[in-house]
Amino acid sequence: MVKITIDYDKCDGADCAECVDVCPMEVLIIDGEKIVIQNKEECSLCEVCMDVCPNEAVNVEE
Ligand code: SF4
């Protein structure tokens, strides 16, 4: 099972949202000021969200 975590102490939220822009599966979405995870089971483990996050706030693991 995929485990996705967002460290909200590091995440810049909607002001950044780089991960939301790149996620091909729409797993990461903007909800108000926050980035939230939806439909986690759709995650393809491509890890581009981890690659683009400037704060290393996103972690994806199997
Ligand atoms: S690993 Fe890929 S599919 Fe999964 S949340 Fe990140 S960008 Fe989306």
mmCIF file of N, CA and C and ligand atoms in Angstrom:
data_model
loop_
_atom_site.group_PDB
_atom_site.id
_atom_site.type_symbol
_atom_site.label_atom_id
_atom_site.label_comp_id
_atom_site.label_asym_id
_atom_site.label_seq_id
_atom_site.Cartn_x
_atom_site.Cartn_y
_atom_site.Cartn_z
ATOM 1 N N MET A 1 0.845 -1.194 0.000
ATOM 2 C CA MET A 1 0.000 0.000 0.000
ATOM 3 C C MET A 1 0.888 1.254 0.000
ATOM 4 N N VAL A 2 0.498 2.230 -0.794
ATOM 5 C CA VAL A 2 1.268 3.466 -0.897
ATOM 6 C C VAL A 2 1.053 4.315 0.346
ATOM 7 N N LYS A 3 2.150 4.877 0.838
ATOM 8 C CA LYS A 3 2.050 5.783 1.971
ATOM 9 C C LYS A 3 2.549 7.159 1.524
ATOM 10 N N ILE A 4 1.665 8.145 1.576
ATOM 11 C CA ILE A 4 2.018 9.512 1.178
ATOM 12 C C ILE A 4 1.889 10.403 2.399
ATOM 13 N N THR A 5 2.928 11.157 2.674
ATOM 14 C CA THR A 5 2.832 12.086 3.794
ATOM 15 C C THR A 5 3.270 13.481 3.362
ATOM 16 N N ILE A 6 2.632 14.474 3.933
ATOM 17 C CA ILE A 6 3.009 15.871 3.731
ATOM 18 C C ILE A 6 3.388 16.433 5.088
ATOM 19 N N ASP A 7 4.602 16.941 5.182
ATOM 20 C CA ASP A 7 5.045 17.568 6.425
ATOM 21 C C ASP A 7 4.588 19.027 6.399
ATOM 22 N N TYR A 8 3.522 19.305 7.130
ATOM 23 C CA TYR A 8 2.931 20.642 7.069
ATOM 24 C C TYR A 8 3.789 21.716 7.748
ATOM 25 N N ASP A 9 4.790 21.293 8.502
ATOM 26 C CA ASP A 9 5.742 22.268 9.058
ATOM 27 C C ASP A 9 6.652 22.822 7.969
ATOM 28 N N LYS A 10 6.833 22.032 6.901
ATOM 29 C CA LYS A 10 7.708 22.444 5.800
ATOM 30 C C LYS A 10 6.937 22.950 4.580
ATOM 31 N N CYS A 11 5.719 22.449 4.393
ATOM 32 C CA CYS A 11 4.938 22.746 3.194
ATOM 33 C C CYS A 11 4.481 24.205 3.151
ATOM 34 N N ASP A 12 4.650 24.848 1.976
ATOM 35 C CA ASP A 12 4.192 26.219 1.778
ATOM 36 C C ASP A 12 2.730 26.276 1.310
ATOM 37 N N GLY A 13 2.098 25.128 1.176
ATOM 38 C CA GLY A 13 0.676 25.054 0.855
ATOM 39 C C GLY A 13 0.336 25.613 -0.512
ATOM 40 N N ALA A 14 -0.818 26.242 -0.592
ATOM 41 C CA ALA A 14 -1.340 26.734 -1.868
ATOM 42 C C ALA A 14 -0.432 27.778 -2.507
ATOM 43 N N ASP A 15 0.438 28.425 -1.707
ATOM 44 C CA ASP A 15 1.362 29.415 -2.265
ATOM 45 C C ASP A 15 2.398 28.768 -3.183
ATOM 46 N N CYS A 16 2.629 27.490 -2.985
ATOM 47 C CA CYS A 16 3.616 26.764 -3.799
ATOM 48 C C CYS A 16 2.876 25.823 -4.755
ATOM 49 N N ALA A 17 2.389 24.721 -4.201
ATOM 50 C CA ALA A 17 1.571 23.754 -4.963
ATOM 51 C C ALA A 17 2.262 23.168 -6.188
ATOM 52 N N GLU A 18 3.586 23.132 -6.170
ATOM 53 C CA GLU A 18 4.329 22.500 -7.279
ATOM 54 C C GLU A 18 3.904 21.032 -7.444
ATOM 55 N N CYS A 19 3.709 20.350 -6.332
ATOM 56 C CA CYS A 19 3.349 18.920 -6.388
ATOM 57 C C CYS A 19 1.981 18.721 -7.022
ATOM 58 N N VAL A 20 1.072 19.639 -6.720
ATOM 59 C CA VAL A 20 -0.280 19.556 -7.288
ATOM 60 C C VAL A 20 -0.205 19.686 -8.814
ATOM 61 N N ASP A 21 0.654 20.593 -9.283
ATOM 62 C CA ASP A 21 0.787 20.833 -10.719
ATOM 63 C C ASP A 21 1.342 19.611 -11.456
ATOM 64 N N VAL A 22 2.237 18.883 -10.813
ATOM 65 C CA VAL A 22 2.903 17.785 -11.536
ATOM 66 C C VAL A 22 2.252 16.424 -11.358
ATOM 67 N N CYS A 23 1.480 16.241 -10.327
ATOM 68 C CA CYS A 23 0.926 14.896 -10.084
ATOM 69 C C CYS A 23 0.014 14.473 -11.233
ATOM 70 N N PRO A 24 0.370 13.409 -11.945
ATOM 71 C CA PRO A 24 -0.440 12.987 -13.093
ATOM 72 C C PRO A 24 -1.736 12.297 -12.698
ATOM 73 N N MET A 25 -1.846 11.917 -11.428
ATOM 74 C CA MET A 25 -3.006 11.151 -10.988
ATOM 75 C C MET A 25 -3.991 11.976 -10.150
ATOM 76 N N GLU A 26 -3.693 13.265 -10.007
ATOM 77 C CA GLU A 26 -4.533 14.157 -9.200
ATOM 78 C C GLU A 26 -4.731 13.637 -7.779
ATOM 79 N N VAL A 27 -3.651 13.118 -7.237
ATOM 80 C CA VAL A 27 -3.684 12.638 -5.846
ATOM 81 C C VAL A 27 -3.522 13.803 -4.879
ATOM 82 N N LEU A 28 -2.719 14.774 -5.294
ATOM 83 C CA LEU A 28 -2.467 15.942 -4.455
ATOM 84 C C LEU A 28 -3.306 17.099 -4.971
ATOM 85 N N ILE A 29 -4.105 17.675 -4.095
ATOM 86 C CA ILE A 29 -4.980 18.770 -4.517
ATOM 87 C C ILE A 29 -4.906 19.919 -3.510
ATOM 88 N N ILE A 30 -5.345 21.084 -3.964
ATOM 89 C CA ILE A 30 -5.398 22.245 -3.092
ATOM 90 C C ILE A 30 -6.762 22.288 -2.423
ATOM 91 N N ASP A 31 -6.733 22.430 -1.094
ATOM 92 C CA ASP A 31 -7.972 22.587 -0.335
ATOM 93 C C ASP A 31 -7.803 23.823 0.538
ATOM 94 N N GLY A 32 -8.352 24.928 0.098
ATOM 95 C CA GLY A 32 -8.140 26.192 0.813
ATOM 96 C C GLY A 32 -6.685 26.598 0.705
ATOM 97 N N GLU A 33 -6.007 26.691 1.850
ATOM 98 C CA GLU A 33 -4.587 27.076 1.864
ATOM 99 C C GLU A 33 -3.669 25.864 1.900
ATOM 100 N N LYS A 34 -4.285 24.685 2.046
ATOM 101 C CA LYS A 34 -3.479 23.481 2.262
ATOM 102 C C LYS A 34 -3.425 22.580 1.049
ATOM 103 N N ILE A 35 -2.345 21.790 0.985
ATOM 104 C CA ILE A 35 -2.292 20.682 0.040
ATOM 105 C C ILE A 35 -2.812 19.446 0.769
ATOM 106 N N VAL A 36 -3.740 18.755 0.176
ATOM 107 C CA VAL A 36 -4.267 17.547 0.802
ATOM 108 C C VAL A 36 -4.163 16.359 -0.155
ATOM 109 N N ILE A 37 -4.242 15.192 0.431
ATOM 110 C CA ILE A 37 -4.115 13.942 -0.325
ATOM 111 C C ILE A 37 -5.505 13.357 -0.532
ATOM 112 N N GLN A 38 -5.801 13.011 -1.772
ATOM 113 C CA GLN A 38 -7.076 12.351 -2.054
ATOM 114 C C GLN A 38 -6.800 11.123 -2.925
ATOM 115 N N ASN A 39 -7.666 10.185 -2.915
ATOM 116 C CA ASN A 39 -7.544 8.987 -3.751
ATOM 117 C C ASN A 39 -6.115 8.438 -3.780
ATOM 118 N N LYS A 40 -5.583 8.231 -2.596
ATOM 119 C CA LYS A 40 -4.214 7.747 -2.441
ATOM 120 C C LYS A 40 -3.950 6.475 -3.247
ATOM 121 N N GLU A 41 -4.992 5.655 -3.403
ATOM 122 C CA GLU A 41 -4.826 4.388 -4.126
ATOM 123 C C GLU A 41 -4.539 4.590 -5.614
ATOM 124 N N GLU A 42 -4.777 5.819 -6.114
ATOM 125 C CA GLU A 42 -4.477 6.122 -7.515
ATOM 126 C C GLU A 42 -2.993 6.418 -7.739
ATOM 127 N N CYS A 43 -2.248 6.616 -6.688
ATOM 128 C CA CYS A 43 -0.833 6.995 -6.797
ATOM 129 C C CYS A 43 -0.048 5.918 -7.537
ATOM 130 N N SER A 44 0.749 6.361 -8.516
ATOM 131 C CA SER A 44 1.547 5.445 -9.329
ATOM 132 C C SER A 44 2.987 5.366 -8.851
ATOM 133 N N LEU A 45 3.269 6.008 -7.735
ATOM 134 C CA LEU A 45 4.625 5.991 -7.160
ATOM 135 C C LEU A 45 5.673 6.581 -8.108
ATOM 136 N N CYS A 46 5.256 7.540 -8.925
ATOM 137 C CA CYS A 46 6.197 8.140 -9.873
ATOM 138 C C CYS A 46 7.219 9.037 -9.165
ATOM 139 N N GLU A 47 6.838 9.535 -8.011
ATOM 140 C CA GLU A 47 7.716 10.349 -7.149
ATOM 141 C C GLU A 47 8.059 11.740 -7.697
ATOM 142 N N VAL A 48 7.362 12.194 -8.736
ATOM 143 C CA VAL A 48 7.660 13.537 -9.239
ATOM 144 C C VAL A 48 7.299 14.616 -8.213
ATOM 145 N N CYS A 49 6.310 14.323 -7.382
ATOM 146 C CA CYS A 49 5.947 15.293 -6.331
ATOM 147 C C CYS A 49 7.118 15.510 -5.376
ATOM 148 N N MET A 50 7.797 14.423 -5.038
ATOM 149 C CA MET A 50 8.971 14.530 -4.175
ATOM 150 C C MET A 50 10.083 15.305 -4.878
ATOM 151 N N ASP A 51 10.234 15.068 -6.161
ATOM 152 C CA ASP A 51 11.300 15.722 -6.933
ATOM 153 C C ASP A 51 11.103 17.232 -7.027
ATOM 154 N N VAL A 52 9.857 17.674 -7.189
ATOM 155 C CA VAL A 52 9.629 19.109 -7.413
ATOM 156 C C VAL A 52 9.466 19.919 -6.128
ATOM 157 N N CYS A 53 9.171 19.260 -5.033
ATOM 158 C CA CYS A 53 8.950 20.020 -3.797
ATOM 159 C C CYS A 53 10.245 20.708 -3.352
ATOM 160 N N PRO A 54 10.229 22.045 -3.242
ATOM 161 C CA PRO A 54 11.440 22.771 -2.859
ATOM 162 C C PRO A 54 11.792 22.601 -1.381
ATOM 163 N N ASN A 55 10.853 22.092 -0.599
ATOM 164 C CA ASN A 55 11.056 21.993 0.853
ATOM 165 C C ASN A 55 11.183 20.553 1.358
ATOM 166 N N GLU A 56 11.196 19.611 0.430
ATOM 167 C CA GLU A 56 11.230 18.192 0.816
ATOM 168 C C GLU A 56 10.125 17.863 1.819
ATOM 169 N N ALA A 57 8.944 18.412 1.537
ATOM 170 C CA ALA A 57 7.808 18.221 2.445
ATOM 171 C C ALA A 57 6.977 16.992 2.097
ATOM 172 N N VAL A 58 7.134 16.509 0.869
ATOM 173 C CA VAL A 58 6.311 15.368 0.435
ATOM 174 C C VAL A 58 7.144 14.102 0.487
ATOM 175 N N ASN A 59 6.548 13.057 0.991
ATOM 176 C CA ASN A 59 7.215 11.756 0.993
ATOM 177 C C ASN A 59 6.250 10.689 0.504
ATOM 178 N N VAL A 60 6.728 9.898 -0.448
ATOM 179 C CA VAL A 60 5.926 8.804 -0.989
ATOM 180 C C VAL A 60 6.722 7.525 -0.842
ATOM 181 N N GLU A 61 6.110 6.537 -0.264
ATOM 182 C CA GLU A 61 6.792 5.248 -0.166
ATOM 183 C C GLU A 61 5.773 4.128 -0.256
ATOM 184 N N GLU A 62 6.288 2.954 -0.558
ATOM 185 C CA GLU A 62 5.397 1.820 -0.727
ATOM 186 C C GLU A 62 5.073 1.191 0.618
HETATM 187 S S1 SF4 B 1 4.125 9.777 -6.595
HETATM 188 FE FE1 SF4 B 1 3.286 10.596 -8.552
HETATM 189 S S2 SF4 B 1 1.157 9.827 -8.610
HETATM 190 FE FE2 SF4 B 1 1.877 9.621 -6.471
HETATM 191 S S3 SF4 B 1 1.218 11.512 -5.425
HETATM 192 FE FE3 SF4 B 1 3.321 11.860 -6.170
HETATM 193 S S4 SF4 B 1 3.088 12.826 -8.204
HETATM 194 FE FE4 SF4 B 1 1.099 11.876 -7.653
#
